[in-house]
PDB file of C-alpha atoms in Angstrom:
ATOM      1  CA  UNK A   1     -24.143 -45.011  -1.068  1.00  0.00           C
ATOM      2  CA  UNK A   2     -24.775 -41.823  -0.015  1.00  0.00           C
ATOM      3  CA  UNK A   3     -22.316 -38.948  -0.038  1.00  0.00           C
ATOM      4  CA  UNK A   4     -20.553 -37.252   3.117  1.00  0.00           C
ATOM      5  CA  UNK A   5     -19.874 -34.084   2.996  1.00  0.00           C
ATOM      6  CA  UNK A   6     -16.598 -32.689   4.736  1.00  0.00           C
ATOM      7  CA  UNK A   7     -16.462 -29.438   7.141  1.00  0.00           C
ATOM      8  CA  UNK A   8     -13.737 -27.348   6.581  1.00  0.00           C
ATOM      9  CA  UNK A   9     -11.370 -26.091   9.473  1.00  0.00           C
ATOM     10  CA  UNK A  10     -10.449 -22.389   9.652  1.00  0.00           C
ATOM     11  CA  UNK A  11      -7.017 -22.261  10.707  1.00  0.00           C
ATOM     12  CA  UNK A  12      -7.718 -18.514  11.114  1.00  0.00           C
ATOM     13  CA  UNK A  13     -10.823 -16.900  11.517  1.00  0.00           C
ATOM     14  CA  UNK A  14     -11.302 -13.313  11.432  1.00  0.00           C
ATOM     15  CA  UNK A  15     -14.680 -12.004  13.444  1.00  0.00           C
ATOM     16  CA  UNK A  16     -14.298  -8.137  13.414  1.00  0.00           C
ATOM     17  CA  UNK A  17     -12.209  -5.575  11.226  1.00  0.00           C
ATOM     18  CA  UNK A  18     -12.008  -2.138  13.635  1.00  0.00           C
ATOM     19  CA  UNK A  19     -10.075   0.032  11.258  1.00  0.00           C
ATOM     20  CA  UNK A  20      -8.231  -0.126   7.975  1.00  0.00           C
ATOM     21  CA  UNK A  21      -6.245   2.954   7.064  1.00  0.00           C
ATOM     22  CA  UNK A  22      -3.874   4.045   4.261  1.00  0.00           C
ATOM     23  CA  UNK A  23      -2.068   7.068   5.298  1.00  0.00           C
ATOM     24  CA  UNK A  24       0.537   9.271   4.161  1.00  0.00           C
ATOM     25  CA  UNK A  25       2.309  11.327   6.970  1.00  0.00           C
ATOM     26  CA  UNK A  26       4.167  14.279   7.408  1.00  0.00           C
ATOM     27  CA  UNK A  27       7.933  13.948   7.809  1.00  0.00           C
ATOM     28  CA  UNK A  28       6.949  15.268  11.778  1.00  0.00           C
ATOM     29  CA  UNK A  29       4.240  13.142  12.059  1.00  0.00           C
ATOM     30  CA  UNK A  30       3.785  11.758  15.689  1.00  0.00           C
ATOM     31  CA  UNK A  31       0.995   9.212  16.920  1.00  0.00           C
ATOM     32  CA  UNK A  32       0.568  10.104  21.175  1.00  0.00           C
ATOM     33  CA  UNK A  33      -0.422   5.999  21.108  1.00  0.00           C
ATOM     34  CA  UNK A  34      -3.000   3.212  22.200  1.00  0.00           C
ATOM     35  CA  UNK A  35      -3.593  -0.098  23.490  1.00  0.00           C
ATOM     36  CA  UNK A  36      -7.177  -2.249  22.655  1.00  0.00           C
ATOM     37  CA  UNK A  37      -8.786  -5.336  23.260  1.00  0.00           C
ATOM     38  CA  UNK A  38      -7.821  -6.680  19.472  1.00  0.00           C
ATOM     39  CA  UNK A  39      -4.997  -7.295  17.107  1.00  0.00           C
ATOM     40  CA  UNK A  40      -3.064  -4.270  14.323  1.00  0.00           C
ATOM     41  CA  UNK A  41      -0.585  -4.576  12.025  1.00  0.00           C
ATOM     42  CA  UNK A  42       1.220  -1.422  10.957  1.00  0.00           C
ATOM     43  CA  UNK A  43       3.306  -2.129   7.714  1.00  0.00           C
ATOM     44  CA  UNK A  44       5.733   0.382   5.395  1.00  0.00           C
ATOM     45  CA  UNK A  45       4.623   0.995   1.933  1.00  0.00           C
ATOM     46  CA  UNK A  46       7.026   4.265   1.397  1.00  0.00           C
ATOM     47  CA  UNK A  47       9.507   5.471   3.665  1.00  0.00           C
ATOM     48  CA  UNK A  48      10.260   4.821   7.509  1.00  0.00           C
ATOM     49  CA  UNK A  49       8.773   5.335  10.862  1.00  0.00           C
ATOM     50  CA  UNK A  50       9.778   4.311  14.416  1.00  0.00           C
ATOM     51  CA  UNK A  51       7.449   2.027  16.134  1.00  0.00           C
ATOM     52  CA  UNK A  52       7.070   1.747  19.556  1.00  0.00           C
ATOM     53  CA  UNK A  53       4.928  -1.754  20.848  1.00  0.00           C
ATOM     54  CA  UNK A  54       5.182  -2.406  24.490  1.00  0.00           C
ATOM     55  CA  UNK A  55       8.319  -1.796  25.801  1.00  0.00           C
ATOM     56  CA  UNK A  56      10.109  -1.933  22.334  1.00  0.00           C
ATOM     57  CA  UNK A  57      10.983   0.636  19.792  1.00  0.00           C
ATOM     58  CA  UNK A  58      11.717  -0.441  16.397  1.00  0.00           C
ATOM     59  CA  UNK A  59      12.573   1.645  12.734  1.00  0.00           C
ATOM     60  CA  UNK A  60      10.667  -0.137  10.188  1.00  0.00           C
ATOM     61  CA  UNK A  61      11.439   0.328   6.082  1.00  0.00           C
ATOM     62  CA  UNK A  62       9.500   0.016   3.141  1.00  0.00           C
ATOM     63  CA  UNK A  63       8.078  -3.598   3.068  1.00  0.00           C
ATOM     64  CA  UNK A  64       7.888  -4.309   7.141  1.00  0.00           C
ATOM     65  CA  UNK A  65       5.380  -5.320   8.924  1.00  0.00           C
ATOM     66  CA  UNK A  66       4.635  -4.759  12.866  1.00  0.00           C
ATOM     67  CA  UNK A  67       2.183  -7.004  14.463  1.00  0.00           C
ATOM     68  CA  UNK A  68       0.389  -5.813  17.938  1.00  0.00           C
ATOM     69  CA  UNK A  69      -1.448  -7.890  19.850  1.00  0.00           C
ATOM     70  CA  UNK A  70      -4.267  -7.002  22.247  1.00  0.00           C
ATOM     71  CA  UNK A  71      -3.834  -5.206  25.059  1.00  0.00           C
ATOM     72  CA  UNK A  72      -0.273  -3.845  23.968  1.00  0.00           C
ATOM     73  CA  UNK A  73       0.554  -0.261  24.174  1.00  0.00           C
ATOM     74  CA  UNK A  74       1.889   0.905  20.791  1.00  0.00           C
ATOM     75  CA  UNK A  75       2.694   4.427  18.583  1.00  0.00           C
ATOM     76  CA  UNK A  76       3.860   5.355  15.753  1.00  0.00           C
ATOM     77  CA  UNK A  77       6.393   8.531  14.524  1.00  0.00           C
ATOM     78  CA  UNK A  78       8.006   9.731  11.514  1.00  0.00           C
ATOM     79  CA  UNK A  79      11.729   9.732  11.972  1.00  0.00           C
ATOM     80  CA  UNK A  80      11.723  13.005  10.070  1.00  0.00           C
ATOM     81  CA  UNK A  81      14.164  12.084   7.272  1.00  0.00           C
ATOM     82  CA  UNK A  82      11.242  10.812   4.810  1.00  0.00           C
ATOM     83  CA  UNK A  83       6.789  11.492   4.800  1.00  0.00           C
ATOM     84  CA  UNK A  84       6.117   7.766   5.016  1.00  0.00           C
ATOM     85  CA  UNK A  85       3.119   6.306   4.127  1.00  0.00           C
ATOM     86  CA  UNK A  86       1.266   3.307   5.544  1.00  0.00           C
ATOM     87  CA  UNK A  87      -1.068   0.398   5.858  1.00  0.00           C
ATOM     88  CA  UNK A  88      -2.235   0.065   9.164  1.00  0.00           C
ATOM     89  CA  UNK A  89      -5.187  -2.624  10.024  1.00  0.00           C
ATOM     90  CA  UNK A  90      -6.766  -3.707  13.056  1.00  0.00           C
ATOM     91  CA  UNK A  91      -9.230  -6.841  13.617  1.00  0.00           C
ATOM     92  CA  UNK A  92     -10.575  -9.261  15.802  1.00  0.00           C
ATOM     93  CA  UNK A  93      -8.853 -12.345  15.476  1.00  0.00           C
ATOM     94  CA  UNK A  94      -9.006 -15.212  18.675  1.00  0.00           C
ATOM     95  CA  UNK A  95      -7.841 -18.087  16.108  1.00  0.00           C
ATOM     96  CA  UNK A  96      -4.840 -20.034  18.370  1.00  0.00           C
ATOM     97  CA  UNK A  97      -2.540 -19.738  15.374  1.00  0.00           C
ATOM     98  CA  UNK A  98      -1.969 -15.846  15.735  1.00  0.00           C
ATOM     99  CA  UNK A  99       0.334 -16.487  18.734  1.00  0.00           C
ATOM    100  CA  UNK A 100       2.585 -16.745  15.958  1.00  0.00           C
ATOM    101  CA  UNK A 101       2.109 -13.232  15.321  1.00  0.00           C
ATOM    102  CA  UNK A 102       2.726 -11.732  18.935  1.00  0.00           C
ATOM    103  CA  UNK A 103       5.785  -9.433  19.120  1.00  0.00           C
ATOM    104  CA  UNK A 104       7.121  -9.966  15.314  1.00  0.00           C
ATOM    105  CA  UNK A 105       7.927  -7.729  13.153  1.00  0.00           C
ATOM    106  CA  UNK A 106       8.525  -9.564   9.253  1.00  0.00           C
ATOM    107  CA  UNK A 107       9.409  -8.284   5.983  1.00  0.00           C
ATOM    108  CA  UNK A 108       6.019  -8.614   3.390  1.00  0.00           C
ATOM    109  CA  UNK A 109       6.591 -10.543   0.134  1.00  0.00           C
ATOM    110  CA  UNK A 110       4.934  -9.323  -3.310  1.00  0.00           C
ATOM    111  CA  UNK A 111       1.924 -11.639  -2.736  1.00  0.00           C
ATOM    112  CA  UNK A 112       1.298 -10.129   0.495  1.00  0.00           C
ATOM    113  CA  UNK A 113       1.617  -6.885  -0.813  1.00  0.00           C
ATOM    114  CA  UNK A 114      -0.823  -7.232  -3.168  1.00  0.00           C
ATOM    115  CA  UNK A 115      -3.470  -8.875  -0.970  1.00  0.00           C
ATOM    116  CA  UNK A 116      -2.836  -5.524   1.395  1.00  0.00           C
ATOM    117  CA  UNK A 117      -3.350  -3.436  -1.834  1.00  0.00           C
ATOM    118  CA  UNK A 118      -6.610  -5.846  -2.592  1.00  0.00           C
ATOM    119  CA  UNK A 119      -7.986  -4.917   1.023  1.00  0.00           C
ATOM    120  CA  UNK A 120      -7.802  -0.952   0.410  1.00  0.00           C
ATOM    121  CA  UNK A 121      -9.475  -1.142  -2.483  1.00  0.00           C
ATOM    122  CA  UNK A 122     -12.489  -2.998  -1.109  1.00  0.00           C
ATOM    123  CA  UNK A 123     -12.117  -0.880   1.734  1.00  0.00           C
ATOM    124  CA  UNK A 124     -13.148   2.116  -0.455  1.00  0.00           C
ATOM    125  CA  UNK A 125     -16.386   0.260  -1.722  1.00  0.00           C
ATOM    126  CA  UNK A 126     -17.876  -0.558   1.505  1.00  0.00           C
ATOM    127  CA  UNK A 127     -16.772   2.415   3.833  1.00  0.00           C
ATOM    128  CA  UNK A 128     -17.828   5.578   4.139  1.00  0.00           C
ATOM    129  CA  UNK A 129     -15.327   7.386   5.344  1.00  0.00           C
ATOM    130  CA  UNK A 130     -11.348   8.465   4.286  1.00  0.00           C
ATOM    131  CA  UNK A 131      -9.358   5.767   5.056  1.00  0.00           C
ATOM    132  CA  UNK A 132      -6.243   8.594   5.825  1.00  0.00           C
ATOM    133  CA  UNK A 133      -7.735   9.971   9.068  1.00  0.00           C
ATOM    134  CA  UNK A 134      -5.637   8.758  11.881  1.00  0.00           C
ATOM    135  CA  UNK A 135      -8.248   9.671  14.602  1.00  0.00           C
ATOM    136  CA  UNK A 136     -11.173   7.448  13.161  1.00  0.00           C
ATOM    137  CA  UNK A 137     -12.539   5.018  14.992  1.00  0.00           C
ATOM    138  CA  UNK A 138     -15.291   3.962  13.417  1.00  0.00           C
ATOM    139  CA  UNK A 139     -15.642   3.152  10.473  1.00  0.00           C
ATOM    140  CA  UNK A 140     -19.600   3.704   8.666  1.00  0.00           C
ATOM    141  CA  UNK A 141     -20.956   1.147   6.152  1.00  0.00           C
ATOM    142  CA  UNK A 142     -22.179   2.132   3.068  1.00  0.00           C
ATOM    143  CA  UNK A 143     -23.716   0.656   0.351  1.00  0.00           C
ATOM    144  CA  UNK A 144     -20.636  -0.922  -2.133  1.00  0.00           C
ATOM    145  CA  UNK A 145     -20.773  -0.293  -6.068  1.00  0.00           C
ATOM    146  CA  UNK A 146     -19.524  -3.953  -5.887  1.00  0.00           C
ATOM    147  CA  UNK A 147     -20.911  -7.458  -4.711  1.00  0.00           C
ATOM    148  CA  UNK A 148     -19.131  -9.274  -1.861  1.00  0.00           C
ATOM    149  CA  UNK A 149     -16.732  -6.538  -0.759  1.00  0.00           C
ATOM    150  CA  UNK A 150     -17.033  -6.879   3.060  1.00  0.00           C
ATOM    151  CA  UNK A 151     -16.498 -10.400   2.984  1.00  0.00           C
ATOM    152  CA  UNK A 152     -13.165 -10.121   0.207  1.00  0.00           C
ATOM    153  CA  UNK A 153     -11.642  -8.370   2.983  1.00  0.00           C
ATOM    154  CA  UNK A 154     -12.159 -10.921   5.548  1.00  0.00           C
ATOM    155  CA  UNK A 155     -10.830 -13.341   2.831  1.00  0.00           C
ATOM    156  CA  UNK A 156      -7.960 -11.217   1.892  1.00  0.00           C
ATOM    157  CA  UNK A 157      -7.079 -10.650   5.517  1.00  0.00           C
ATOM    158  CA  UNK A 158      -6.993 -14.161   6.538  1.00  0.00           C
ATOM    159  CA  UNK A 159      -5.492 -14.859   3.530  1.00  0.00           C
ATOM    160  CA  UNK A 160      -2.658 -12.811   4.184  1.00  0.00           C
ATOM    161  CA  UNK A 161      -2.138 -13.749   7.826  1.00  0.00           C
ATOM    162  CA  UNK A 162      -2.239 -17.788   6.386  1.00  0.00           C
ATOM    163  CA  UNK A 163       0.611 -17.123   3.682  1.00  0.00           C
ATOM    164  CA  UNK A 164       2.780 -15.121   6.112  1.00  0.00           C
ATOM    165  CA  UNK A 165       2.698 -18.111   8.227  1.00  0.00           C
ATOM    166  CA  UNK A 166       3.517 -20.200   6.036  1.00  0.00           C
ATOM    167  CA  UNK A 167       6.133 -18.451   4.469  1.00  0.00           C
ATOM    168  CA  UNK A 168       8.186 -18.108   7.651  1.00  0.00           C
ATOM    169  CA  UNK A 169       7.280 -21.615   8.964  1.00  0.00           C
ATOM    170  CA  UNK A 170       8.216 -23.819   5.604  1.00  0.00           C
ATOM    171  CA  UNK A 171      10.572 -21.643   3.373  1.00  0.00           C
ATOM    172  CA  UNK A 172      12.502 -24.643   1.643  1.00  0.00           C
ATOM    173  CA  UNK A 173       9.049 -26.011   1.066  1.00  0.00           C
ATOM    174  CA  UNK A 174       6.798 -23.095   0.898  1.00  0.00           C
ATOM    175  CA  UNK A 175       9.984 -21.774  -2.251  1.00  0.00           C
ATOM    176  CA  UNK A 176      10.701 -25.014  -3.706  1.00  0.00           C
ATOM    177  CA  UNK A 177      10.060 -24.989  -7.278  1.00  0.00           C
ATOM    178  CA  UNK A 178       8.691 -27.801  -8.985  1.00  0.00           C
ATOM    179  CA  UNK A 179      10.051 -29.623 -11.835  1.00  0.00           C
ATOM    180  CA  UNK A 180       6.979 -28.681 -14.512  1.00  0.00           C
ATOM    181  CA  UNK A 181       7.813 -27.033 -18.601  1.00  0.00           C
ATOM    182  CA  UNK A 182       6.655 -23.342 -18.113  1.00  0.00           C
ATOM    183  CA  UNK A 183       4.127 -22.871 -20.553  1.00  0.00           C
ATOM    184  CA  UNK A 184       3.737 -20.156 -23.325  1.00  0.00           C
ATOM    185  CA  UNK A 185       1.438 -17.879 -21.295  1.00  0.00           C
ATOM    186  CA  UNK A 186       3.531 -18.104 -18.269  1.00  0.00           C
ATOM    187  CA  UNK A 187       6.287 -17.428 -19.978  1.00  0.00           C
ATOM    188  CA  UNK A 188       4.654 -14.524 -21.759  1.00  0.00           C
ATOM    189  CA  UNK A 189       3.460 -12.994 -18.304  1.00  0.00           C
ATOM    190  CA  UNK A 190       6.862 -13.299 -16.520  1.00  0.00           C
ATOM    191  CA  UNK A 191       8.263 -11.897 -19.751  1.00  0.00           C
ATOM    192  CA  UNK A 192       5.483  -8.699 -19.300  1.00  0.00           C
ATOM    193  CA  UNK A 193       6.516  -8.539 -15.923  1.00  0.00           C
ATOM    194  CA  UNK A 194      10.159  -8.115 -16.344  1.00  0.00           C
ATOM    195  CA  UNK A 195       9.450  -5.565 -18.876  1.00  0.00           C
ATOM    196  CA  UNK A 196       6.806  -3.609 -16.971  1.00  0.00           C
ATOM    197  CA  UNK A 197       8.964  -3.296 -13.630  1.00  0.00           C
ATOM    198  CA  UNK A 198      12.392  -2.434 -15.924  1.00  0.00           C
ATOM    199  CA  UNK A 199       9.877   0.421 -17.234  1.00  0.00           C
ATOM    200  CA  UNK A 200       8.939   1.368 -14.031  1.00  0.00           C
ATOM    201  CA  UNK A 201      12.601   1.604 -12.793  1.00  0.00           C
ATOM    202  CA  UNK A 202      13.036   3.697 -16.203  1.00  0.00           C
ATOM    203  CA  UNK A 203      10.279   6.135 -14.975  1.00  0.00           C
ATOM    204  CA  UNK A 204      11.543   6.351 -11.454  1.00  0.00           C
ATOM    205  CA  UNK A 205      14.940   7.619 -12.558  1.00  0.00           C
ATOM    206  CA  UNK A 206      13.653   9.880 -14.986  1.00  0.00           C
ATOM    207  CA  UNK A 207      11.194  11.468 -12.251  1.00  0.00           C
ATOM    208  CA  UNK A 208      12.243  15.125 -12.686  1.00  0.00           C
ATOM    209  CA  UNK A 209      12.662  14.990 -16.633  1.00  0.00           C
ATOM    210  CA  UNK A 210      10.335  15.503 -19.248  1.00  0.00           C
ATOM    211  CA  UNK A 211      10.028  12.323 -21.328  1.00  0.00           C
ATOM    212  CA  UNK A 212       7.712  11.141 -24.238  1.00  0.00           C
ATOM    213  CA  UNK A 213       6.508   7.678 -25.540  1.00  0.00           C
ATOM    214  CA  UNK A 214       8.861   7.577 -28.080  1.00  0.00           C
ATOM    215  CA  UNK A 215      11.854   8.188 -25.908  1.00  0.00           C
ATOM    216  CA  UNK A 216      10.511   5.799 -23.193  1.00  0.00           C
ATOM    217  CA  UNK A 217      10.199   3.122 -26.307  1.00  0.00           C
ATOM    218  CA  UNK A 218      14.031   3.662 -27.595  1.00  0.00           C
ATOM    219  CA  UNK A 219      15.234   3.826 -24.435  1.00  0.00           C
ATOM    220  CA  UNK A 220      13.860   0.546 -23.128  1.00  0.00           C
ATOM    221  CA  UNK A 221      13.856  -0.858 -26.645  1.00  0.00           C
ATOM    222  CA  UNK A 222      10.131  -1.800 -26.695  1.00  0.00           C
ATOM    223  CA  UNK A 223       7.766  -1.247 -29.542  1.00  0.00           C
ATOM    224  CA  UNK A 224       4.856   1.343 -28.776  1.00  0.00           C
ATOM    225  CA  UNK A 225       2.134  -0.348 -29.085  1.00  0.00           C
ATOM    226  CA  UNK A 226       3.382  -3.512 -26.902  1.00  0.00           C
ATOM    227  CA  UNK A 227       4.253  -1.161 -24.470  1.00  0.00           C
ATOM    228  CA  UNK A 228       0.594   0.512 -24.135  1.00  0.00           C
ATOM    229  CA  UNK A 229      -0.388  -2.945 -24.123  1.00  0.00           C
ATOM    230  CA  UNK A 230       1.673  -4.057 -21.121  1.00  0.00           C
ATOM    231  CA  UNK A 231       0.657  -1.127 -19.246  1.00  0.00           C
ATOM    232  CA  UNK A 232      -2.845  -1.163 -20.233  1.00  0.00           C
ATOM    233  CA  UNK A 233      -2.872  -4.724 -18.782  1.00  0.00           C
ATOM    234  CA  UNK A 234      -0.569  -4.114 -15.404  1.00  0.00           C
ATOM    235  CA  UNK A 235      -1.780  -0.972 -14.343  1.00  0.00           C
ATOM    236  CA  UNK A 236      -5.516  -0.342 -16.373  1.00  0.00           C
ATOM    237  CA  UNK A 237      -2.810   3.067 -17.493  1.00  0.00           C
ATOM    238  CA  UNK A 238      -1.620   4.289 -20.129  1.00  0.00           C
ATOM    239  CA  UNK A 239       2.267   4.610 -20.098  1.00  0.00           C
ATOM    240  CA  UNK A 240       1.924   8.697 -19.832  1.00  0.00           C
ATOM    241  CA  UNK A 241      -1.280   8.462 -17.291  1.00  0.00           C
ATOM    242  CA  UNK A 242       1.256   6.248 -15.215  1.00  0.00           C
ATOM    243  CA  UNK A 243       4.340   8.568 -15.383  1.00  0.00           C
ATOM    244  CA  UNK A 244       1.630  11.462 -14.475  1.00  0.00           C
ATOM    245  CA  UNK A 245       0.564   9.292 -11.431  1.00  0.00           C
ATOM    246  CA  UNK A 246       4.147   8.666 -10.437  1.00  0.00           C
ATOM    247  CA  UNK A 247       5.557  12.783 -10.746  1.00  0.00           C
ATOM    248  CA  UNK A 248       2.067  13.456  -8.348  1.00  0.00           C
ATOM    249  CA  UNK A 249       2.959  10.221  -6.055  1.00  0.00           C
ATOM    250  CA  UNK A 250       6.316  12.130  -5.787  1.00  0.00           C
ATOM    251  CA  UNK A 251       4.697  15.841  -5.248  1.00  0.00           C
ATOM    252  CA  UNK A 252       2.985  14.145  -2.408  1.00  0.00           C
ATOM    253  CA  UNK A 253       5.893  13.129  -0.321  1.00  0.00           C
ATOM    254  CA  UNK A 254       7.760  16.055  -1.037  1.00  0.00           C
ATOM    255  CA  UNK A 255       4.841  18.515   0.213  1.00  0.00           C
ATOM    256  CA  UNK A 256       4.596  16.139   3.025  1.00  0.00           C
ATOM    257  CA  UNK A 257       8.424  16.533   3.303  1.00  0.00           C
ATOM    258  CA  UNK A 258       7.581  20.598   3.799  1.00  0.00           C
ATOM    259  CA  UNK A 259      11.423  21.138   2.449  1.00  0.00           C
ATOM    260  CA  UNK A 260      10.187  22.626  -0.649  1.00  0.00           C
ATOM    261  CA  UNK A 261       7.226  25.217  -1.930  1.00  0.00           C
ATOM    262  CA  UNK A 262       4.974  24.578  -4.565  1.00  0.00           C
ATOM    263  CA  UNK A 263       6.942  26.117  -7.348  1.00  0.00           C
ATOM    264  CA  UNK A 264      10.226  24.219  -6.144  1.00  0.00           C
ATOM    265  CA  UNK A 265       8.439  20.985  -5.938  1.00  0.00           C
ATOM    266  CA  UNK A 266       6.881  21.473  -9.751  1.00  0.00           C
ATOM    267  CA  UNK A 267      10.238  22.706 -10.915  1.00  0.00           C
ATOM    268  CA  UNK A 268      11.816  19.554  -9.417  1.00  0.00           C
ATOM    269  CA  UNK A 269       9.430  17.352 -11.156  1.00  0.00           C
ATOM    270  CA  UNK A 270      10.367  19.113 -14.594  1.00  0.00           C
ATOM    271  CA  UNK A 271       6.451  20.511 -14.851  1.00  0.00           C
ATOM    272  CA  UNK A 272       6.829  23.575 -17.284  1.00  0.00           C
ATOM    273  CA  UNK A 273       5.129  25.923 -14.964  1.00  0.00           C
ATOM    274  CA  UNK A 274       3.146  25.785 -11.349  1.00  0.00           C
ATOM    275  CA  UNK A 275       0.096  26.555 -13.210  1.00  0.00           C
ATOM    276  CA  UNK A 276       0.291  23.176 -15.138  1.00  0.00           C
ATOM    277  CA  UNK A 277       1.876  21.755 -12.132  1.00  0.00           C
ATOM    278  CA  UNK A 278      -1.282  22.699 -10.194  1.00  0.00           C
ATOM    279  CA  UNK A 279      -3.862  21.570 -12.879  1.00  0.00           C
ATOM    280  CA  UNK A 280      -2.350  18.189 -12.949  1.00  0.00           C
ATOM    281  CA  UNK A 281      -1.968  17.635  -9.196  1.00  0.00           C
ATOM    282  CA  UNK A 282      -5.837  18.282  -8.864  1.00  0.00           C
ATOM    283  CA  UNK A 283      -6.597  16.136 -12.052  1.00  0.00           C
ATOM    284  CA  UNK A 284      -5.163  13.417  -9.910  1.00  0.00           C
ATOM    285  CA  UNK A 285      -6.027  14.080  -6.327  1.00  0.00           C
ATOM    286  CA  UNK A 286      -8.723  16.277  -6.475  1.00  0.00           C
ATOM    287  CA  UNK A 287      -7.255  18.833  -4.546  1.00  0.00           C
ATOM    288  CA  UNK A 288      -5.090  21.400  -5.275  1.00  0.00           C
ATOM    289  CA  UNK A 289      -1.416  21.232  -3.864  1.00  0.00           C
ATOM    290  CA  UNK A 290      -2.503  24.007  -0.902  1.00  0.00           C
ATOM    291  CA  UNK A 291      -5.496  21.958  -0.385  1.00  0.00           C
ATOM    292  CA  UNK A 292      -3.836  19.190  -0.512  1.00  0.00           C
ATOM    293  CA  UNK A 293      -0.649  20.725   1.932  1.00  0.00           C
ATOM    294  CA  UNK A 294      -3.569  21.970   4.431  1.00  0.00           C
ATOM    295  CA  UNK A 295      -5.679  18.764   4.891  1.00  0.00           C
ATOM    296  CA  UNK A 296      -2.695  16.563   5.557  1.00  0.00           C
ATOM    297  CA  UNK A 297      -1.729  19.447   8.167  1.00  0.00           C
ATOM    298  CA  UNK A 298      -5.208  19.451   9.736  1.00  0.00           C
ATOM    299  CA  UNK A 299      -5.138  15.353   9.987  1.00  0.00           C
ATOM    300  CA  UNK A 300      -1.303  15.531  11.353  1.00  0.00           C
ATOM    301  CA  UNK A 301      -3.017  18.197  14.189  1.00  0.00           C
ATOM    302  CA  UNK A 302      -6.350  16.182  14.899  1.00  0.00           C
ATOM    303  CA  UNK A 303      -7.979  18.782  13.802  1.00  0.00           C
ATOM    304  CA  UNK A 304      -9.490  17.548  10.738  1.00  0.00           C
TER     305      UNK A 304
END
């Protein structure tokens, strides 16, 4: 008896990807607006911007997603109280099941989050070009440091567009938790977890102070070693290369911001002079904090 082999359906099927973008506005940012012949999702990472899609204007927060399908006029703004930044991805998708998508604007869940954070970073391998210009439209091949990356982001993407769906169509089903023993390494993981985002929190209110390892550990009650470890593992950080990543993250929004100079925003951050301020904001970026302050201008102006 010979075997049959089975053809698998594609509930969604994404042909083209036009752009995929990660961008972090000014606090005045304003996008004139478009309309094309295929789909875009705009969703909040930081902050909040007003969205505009057809005849609609909505204020989405950190962790909302806008859906706009073909042929709709849409824009973007920043409603001036925060310098959001944002995933915004457009593709060619003619699958029957993204009606569900038309006109809805959903809140993400961590999965989906991290599939969107998965797509960027393939996005880098396989593009050349920033993926912060708001005026691109096309985007350039290159050669990627990594096998498969084009086609992880068609998976990713169509992954993300399937769990959405299912997330908002079966909730009790798509939450329900079944009856099973949690094993040790679960346990262990969810246990890393919890500790890892109660550091994080830790870090995040201690943005503008000066802290060390050892304060971090007593604080949080964590040996130092297991804490290294658990960063090591979650982030491929160390705890200090994380904090450093997190004061810069926070530069960023406040130059964006343009409430503050240089020296304010490194005094803020509890840096012990601009000069060290300076050296670690190009460490991280690349750029200096003018450089930095200029080239988001120049993008913000189309003039980049």
């Amino acid at each position: 008896m010979g075997y049959n082999g089975v053809e698998l359906k594609d509930s969604i099927s994404v042909g083209r990807i036009y752009s995929i973008h990660y961008f972090e506005y000014m606090s005045d940012f304003s996008f004139e607006g478009e309309f094309h012949d295929f789909w875009e999702f705009i969703c909040v990472d930081k902050g909040e911007v007003g969205v505009t899609g057809g005849s609609s204007f909505t204020v989405l927060k950190k962790g909302d997603v806008a859906f706009h399908q073909p042929n709709e006029f849409h824009n973007v703004k920043a409603t001036g109280d925060s310098a959001p930044n944002l995933v915004v991805v457009s593709f060619q998708c003619r699958s029957e099941a993204m009606r569900f998508f038309k006109k809805r604007i959903l809140k993400i869940d961590e999965t989906e989050r991290n599939l969107l954070a998965s797509i960027i970073i393939e996005a880098r391998r396989c593009f050349d070009c920033r993926l912060d210009d708001p005026y691109l439209q096309n985007m350039p091949q290159k050669e990627s440091d990594m096998f498969g990356s084009e086609q992880l982001i068609r998976l990713f993407l169509e992954q993300f567009l399937i769990h959405i769906i299912r997330r908002y169509s079966n909730p009790i089903i798509f939450d329900k938790k079944l009856p099973k023993a949690a094993t040790q390494k679960t346990t262990k993981n969810r246990s890393d977890n919890e500790i890892f985002n109660r550091v994080v929190d830790y870090l995040e209110s201690n943005i503008s102070s000066h802290v060390t390892i050892e304060q971090i550990c007593r604080d949080n009650l964590i040996g130092r070693s297991q804490l290294q470890k658990i960063f090591k593992e979650m982030s491929s950080l160390g705890i200090i290369e994380y904090f450093s990543q997190m004061k810069i993250d926070a530069a960023k929004e406040m130059i964006r911001t343009n409430r503050m100079n240089f020296t304010q925003v490194s005094e803020h951050l509890g840096y012990t002079s601009i000069h060290y301020f300076s050296r670690q904001f190009k460490k991280v970026t690349g750029m200096t904090p003018s450089e930095y302050a200029s080239s988001i201008k120049a993008m913000a102006e189309g003039s980049f």
